[in-house]
mmCIF file of C-alpha atoms in Angstrom:
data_model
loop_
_atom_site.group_PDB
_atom_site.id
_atom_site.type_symbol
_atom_site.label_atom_id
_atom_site.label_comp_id
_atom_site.label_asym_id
_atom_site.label_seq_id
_atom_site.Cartn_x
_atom_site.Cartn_y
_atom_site.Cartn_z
ATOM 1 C CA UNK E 590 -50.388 26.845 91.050
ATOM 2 C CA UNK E 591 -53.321 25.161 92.523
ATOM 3 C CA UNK E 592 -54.680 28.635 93.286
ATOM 4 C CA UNK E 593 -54.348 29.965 89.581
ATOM 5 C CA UNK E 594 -55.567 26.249 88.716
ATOM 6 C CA UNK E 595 -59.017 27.473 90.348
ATOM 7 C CA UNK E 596 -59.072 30.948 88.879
ATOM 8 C CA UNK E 597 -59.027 29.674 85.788
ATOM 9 C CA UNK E 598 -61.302 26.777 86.389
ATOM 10 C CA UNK E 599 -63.977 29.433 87.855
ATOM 11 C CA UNK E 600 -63.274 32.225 84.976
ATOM 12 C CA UNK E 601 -63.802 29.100 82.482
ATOM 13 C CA UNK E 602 -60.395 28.813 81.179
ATOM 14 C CA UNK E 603 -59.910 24.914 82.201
ATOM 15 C CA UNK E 604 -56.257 23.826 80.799
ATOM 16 C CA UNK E 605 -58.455 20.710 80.255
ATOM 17 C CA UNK E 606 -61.274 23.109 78.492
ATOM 18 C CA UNK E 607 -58.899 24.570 76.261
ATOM 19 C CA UNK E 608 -57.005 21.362 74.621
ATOM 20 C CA UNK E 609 -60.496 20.477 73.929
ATOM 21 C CA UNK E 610 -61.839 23.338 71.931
ATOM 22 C CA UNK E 611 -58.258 23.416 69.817
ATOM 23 C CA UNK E 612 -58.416 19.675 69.055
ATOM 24 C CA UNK E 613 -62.349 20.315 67.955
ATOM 25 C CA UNK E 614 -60.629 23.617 65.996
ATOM 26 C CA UNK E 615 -57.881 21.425 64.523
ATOM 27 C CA UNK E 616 -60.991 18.577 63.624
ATOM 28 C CA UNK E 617 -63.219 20.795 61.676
ATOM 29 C CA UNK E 618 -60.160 22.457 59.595
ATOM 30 C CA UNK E 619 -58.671 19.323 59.045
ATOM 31 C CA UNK E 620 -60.060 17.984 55.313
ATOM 32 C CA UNK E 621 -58.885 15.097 54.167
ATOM 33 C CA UNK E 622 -57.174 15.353 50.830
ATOM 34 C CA UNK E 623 -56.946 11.785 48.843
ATOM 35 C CA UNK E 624 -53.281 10.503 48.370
ATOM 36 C CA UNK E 625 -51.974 10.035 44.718
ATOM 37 C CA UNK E 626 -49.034 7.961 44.551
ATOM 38 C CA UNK E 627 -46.539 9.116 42.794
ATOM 39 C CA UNK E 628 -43.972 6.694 40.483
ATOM 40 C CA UNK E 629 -40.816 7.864 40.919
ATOM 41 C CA UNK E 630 -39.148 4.974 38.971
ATOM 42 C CA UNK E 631 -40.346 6.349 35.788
ATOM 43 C CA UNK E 632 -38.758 9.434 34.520
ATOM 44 C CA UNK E 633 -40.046 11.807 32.032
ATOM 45 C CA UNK E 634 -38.581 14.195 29.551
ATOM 46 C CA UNK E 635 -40.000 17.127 27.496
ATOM 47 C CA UNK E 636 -40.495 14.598 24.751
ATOM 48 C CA UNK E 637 -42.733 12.586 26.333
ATOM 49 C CA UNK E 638 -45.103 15.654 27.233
ATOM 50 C CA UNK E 639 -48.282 15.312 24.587
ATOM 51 C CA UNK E 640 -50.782 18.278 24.587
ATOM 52 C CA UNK E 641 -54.403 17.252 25.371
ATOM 53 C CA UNK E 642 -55.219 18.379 21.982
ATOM 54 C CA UNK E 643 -53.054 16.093 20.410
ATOM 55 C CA UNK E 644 -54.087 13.192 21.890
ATOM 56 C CA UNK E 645 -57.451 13.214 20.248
ATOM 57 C CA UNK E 646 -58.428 10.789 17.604
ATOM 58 C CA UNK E 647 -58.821 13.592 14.986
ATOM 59 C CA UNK E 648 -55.083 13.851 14.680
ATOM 60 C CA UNK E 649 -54.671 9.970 13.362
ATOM 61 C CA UNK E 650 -56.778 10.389 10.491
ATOM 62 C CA UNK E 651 -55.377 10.656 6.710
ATOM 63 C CA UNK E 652 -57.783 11.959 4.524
ATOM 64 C CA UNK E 653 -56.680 11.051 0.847
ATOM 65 C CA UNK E 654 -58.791 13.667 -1.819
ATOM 66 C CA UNK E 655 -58.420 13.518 -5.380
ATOM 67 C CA UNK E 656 -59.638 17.123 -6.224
ATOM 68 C CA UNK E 657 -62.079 18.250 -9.396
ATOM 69 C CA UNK E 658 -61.577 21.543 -9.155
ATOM 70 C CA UNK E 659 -59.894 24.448 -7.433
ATOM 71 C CA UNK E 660 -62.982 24.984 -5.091
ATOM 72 C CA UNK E 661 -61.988 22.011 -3.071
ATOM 73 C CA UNK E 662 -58.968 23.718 -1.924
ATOM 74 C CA UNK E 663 -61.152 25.577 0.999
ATOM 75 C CA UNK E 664 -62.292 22.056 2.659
ATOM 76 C CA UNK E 665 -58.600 20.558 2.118
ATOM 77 C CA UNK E 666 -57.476 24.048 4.100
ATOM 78 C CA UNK E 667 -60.185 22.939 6.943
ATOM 79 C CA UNK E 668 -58.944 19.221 7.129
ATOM 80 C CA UNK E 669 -55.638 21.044 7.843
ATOM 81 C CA UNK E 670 -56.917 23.144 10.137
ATOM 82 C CA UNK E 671 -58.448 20.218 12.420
ATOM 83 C CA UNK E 672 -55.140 18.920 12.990
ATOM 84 C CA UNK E 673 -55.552 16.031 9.898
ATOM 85 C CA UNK E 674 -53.075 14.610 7.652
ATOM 86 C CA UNK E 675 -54.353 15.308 4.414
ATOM 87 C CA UNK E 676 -52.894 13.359 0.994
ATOM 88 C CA UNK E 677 -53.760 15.065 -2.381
ATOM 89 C CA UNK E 678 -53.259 13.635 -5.548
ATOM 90 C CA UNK E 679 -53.752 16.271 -8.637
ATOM 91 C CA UNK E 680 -53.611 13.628 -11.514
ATOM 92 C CA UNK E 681 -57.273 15.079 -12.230
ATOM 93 C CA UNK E 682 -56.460 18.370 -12.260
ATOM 94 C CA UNK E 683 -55.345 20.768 -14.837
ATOM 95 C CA UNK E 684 -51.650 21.756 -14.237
ATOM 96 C CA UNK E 685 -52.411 25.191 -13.737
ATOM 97 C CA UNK E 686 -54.828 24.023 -11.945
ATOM 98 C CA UNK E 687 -53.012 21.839 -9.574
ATOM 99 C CA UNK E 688 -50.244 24.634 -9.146
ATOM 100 C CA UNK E 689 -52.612 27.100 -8.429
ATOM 101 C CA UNK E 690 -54.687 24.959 -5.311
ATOM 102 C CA UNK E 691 -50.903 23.594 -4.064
ATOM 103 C CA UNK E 692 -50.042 27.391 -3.667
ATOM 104 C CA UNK E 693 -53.234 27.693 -1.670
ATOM 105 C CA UNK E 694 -53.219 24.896 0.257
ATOM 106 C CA UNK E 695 -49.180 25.560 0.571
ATOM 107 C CA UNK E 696 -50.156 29.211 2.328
ATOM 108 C CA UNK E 697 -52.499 27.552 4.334
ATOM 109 C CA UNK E 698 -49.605 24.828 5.711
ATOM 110 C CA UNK E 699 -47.411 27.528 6.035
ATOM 111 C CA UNK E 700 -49.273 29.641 8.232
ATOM 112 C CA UNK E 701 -50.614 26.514 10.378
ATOM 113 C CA UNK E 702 -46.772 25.516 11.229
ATOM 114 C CA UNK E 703 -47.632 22.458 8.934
ATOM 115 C CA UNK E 704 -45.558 20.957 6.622
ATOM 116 C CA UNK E 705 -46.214 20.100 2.029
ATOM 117 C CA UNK E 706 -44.482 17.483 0.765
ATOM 118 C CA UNK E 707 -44.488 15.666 -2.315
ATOM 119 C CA UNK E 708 -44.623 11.925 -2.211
ATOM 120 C CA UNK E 709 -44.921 11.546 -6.080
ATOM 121 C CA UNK E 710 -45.355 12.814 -8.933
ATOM 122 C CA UNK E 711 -48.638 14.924 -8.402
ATOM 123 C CA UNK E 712 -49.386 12.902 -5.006
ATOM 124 C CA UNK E 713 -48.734 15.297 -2.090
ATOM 125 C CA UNK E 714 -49.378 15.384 1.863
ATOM 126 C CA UNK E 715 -50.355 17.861 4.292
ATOM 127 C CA UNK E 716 -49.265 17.583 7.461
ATOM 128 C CA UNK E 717 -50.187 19.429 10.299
ATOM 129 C CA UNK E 718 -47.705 20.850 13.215
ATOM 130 C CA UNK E 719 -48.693 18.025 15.673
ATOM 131 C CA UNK E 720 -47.334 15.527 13.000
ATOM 132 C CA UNK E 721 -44.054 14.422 11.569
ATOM 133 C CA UNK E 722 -43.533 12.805 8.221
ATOM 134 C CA UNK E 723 -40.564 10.821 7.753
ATOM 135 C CA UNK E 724 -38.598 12.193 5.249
ATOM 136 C CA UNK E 725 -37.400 8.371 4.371
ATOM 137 C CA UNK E 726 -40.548 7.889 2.802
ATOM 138 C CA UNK E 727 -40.276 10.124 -0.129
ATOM 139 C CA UNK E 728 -36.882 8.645 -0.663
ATOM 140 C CA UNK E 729 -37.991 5.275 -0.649
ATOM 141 C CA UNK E 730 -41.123 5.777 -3.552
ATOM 142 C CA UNK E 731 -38.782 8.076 -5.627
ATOM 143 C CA UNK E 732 -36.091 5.157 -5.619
ATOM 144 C CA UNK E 733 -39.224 2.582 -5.708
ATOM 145 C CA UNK E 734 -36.911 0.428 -3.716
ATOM 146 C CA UNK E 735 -40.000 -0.448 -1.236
ATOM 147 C CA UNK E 736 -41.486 -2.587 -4.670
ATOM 148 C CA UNK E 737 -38.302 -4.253 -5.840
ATOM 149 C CA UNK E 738 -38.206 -8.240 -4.773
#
């Protein structure tokens, strides 16, 4: 052994040599990657998953519009669009009126995923597909049991 020990030693192939170029190898390709620790007490469901999109502010905002005309329907649509609850009430409006910018506005819920109700009488809300409106409410103002004492 000795005598392969000194072949290798004068050919340059050290045992000694060797470890040290694979530790420097094993050094340089080493990064270090930070840690995240990870809380395995808490459990998730699908439910609890939120797309980034609909964590943004723009999705808590109810804009109420009392429209003059039909040509308001377009920038009720674009509310929509932007992911924001939208109330309408259509006491100003001619009834054919009124019928005629709820079927627009309706197309344009429709083909968002959103949802039209009617709260009351002429007062309506938009509500896009991030959002859910308790159907409770309705109930509640047609039965006006939210005002009795």
């Amino acid at each position: 052994m000795s005598v392969l020990n000194k072949m290798m030693s004068i050919i340059g192939l050290d045992e000694e040599d060797e470890l040290e170029e694979v530790v420097e190898e094993m050094e340089e390709t080493v990064e270090e990657t930070p840690v995240i620790p990870q809380n395995k007490a808490r459990k998730t469901s699908k439910s609890n998953i939120v797309e980034l999109s609909t964590a943004q502010n723009n999705s808590t905002k109810v804009i109420i519009s009392r429209p003059k005309n039909f040509d308001e329907a377009m920038i009720i649509c674009d509310e929509l669009k932007d992911k924001r609850i939208v109330m309408i009430n259509t006491t100003d409006l001619d009834p054919k009126v009124a019928q005629r910018l709820l079927d627009f506005v309706g197309g344009c819920c429709y083909s968002s995923n959103g949802e039209l109700q009617e709260v009351e009488r002429n007062v309506y809300i938009l509500s896009p597909c991030n959002v859910e409106v308790s159907k409770e409410l309705g109930r509640e103002l047609n039965n006006k049991s939210i005002f009795k004492i």
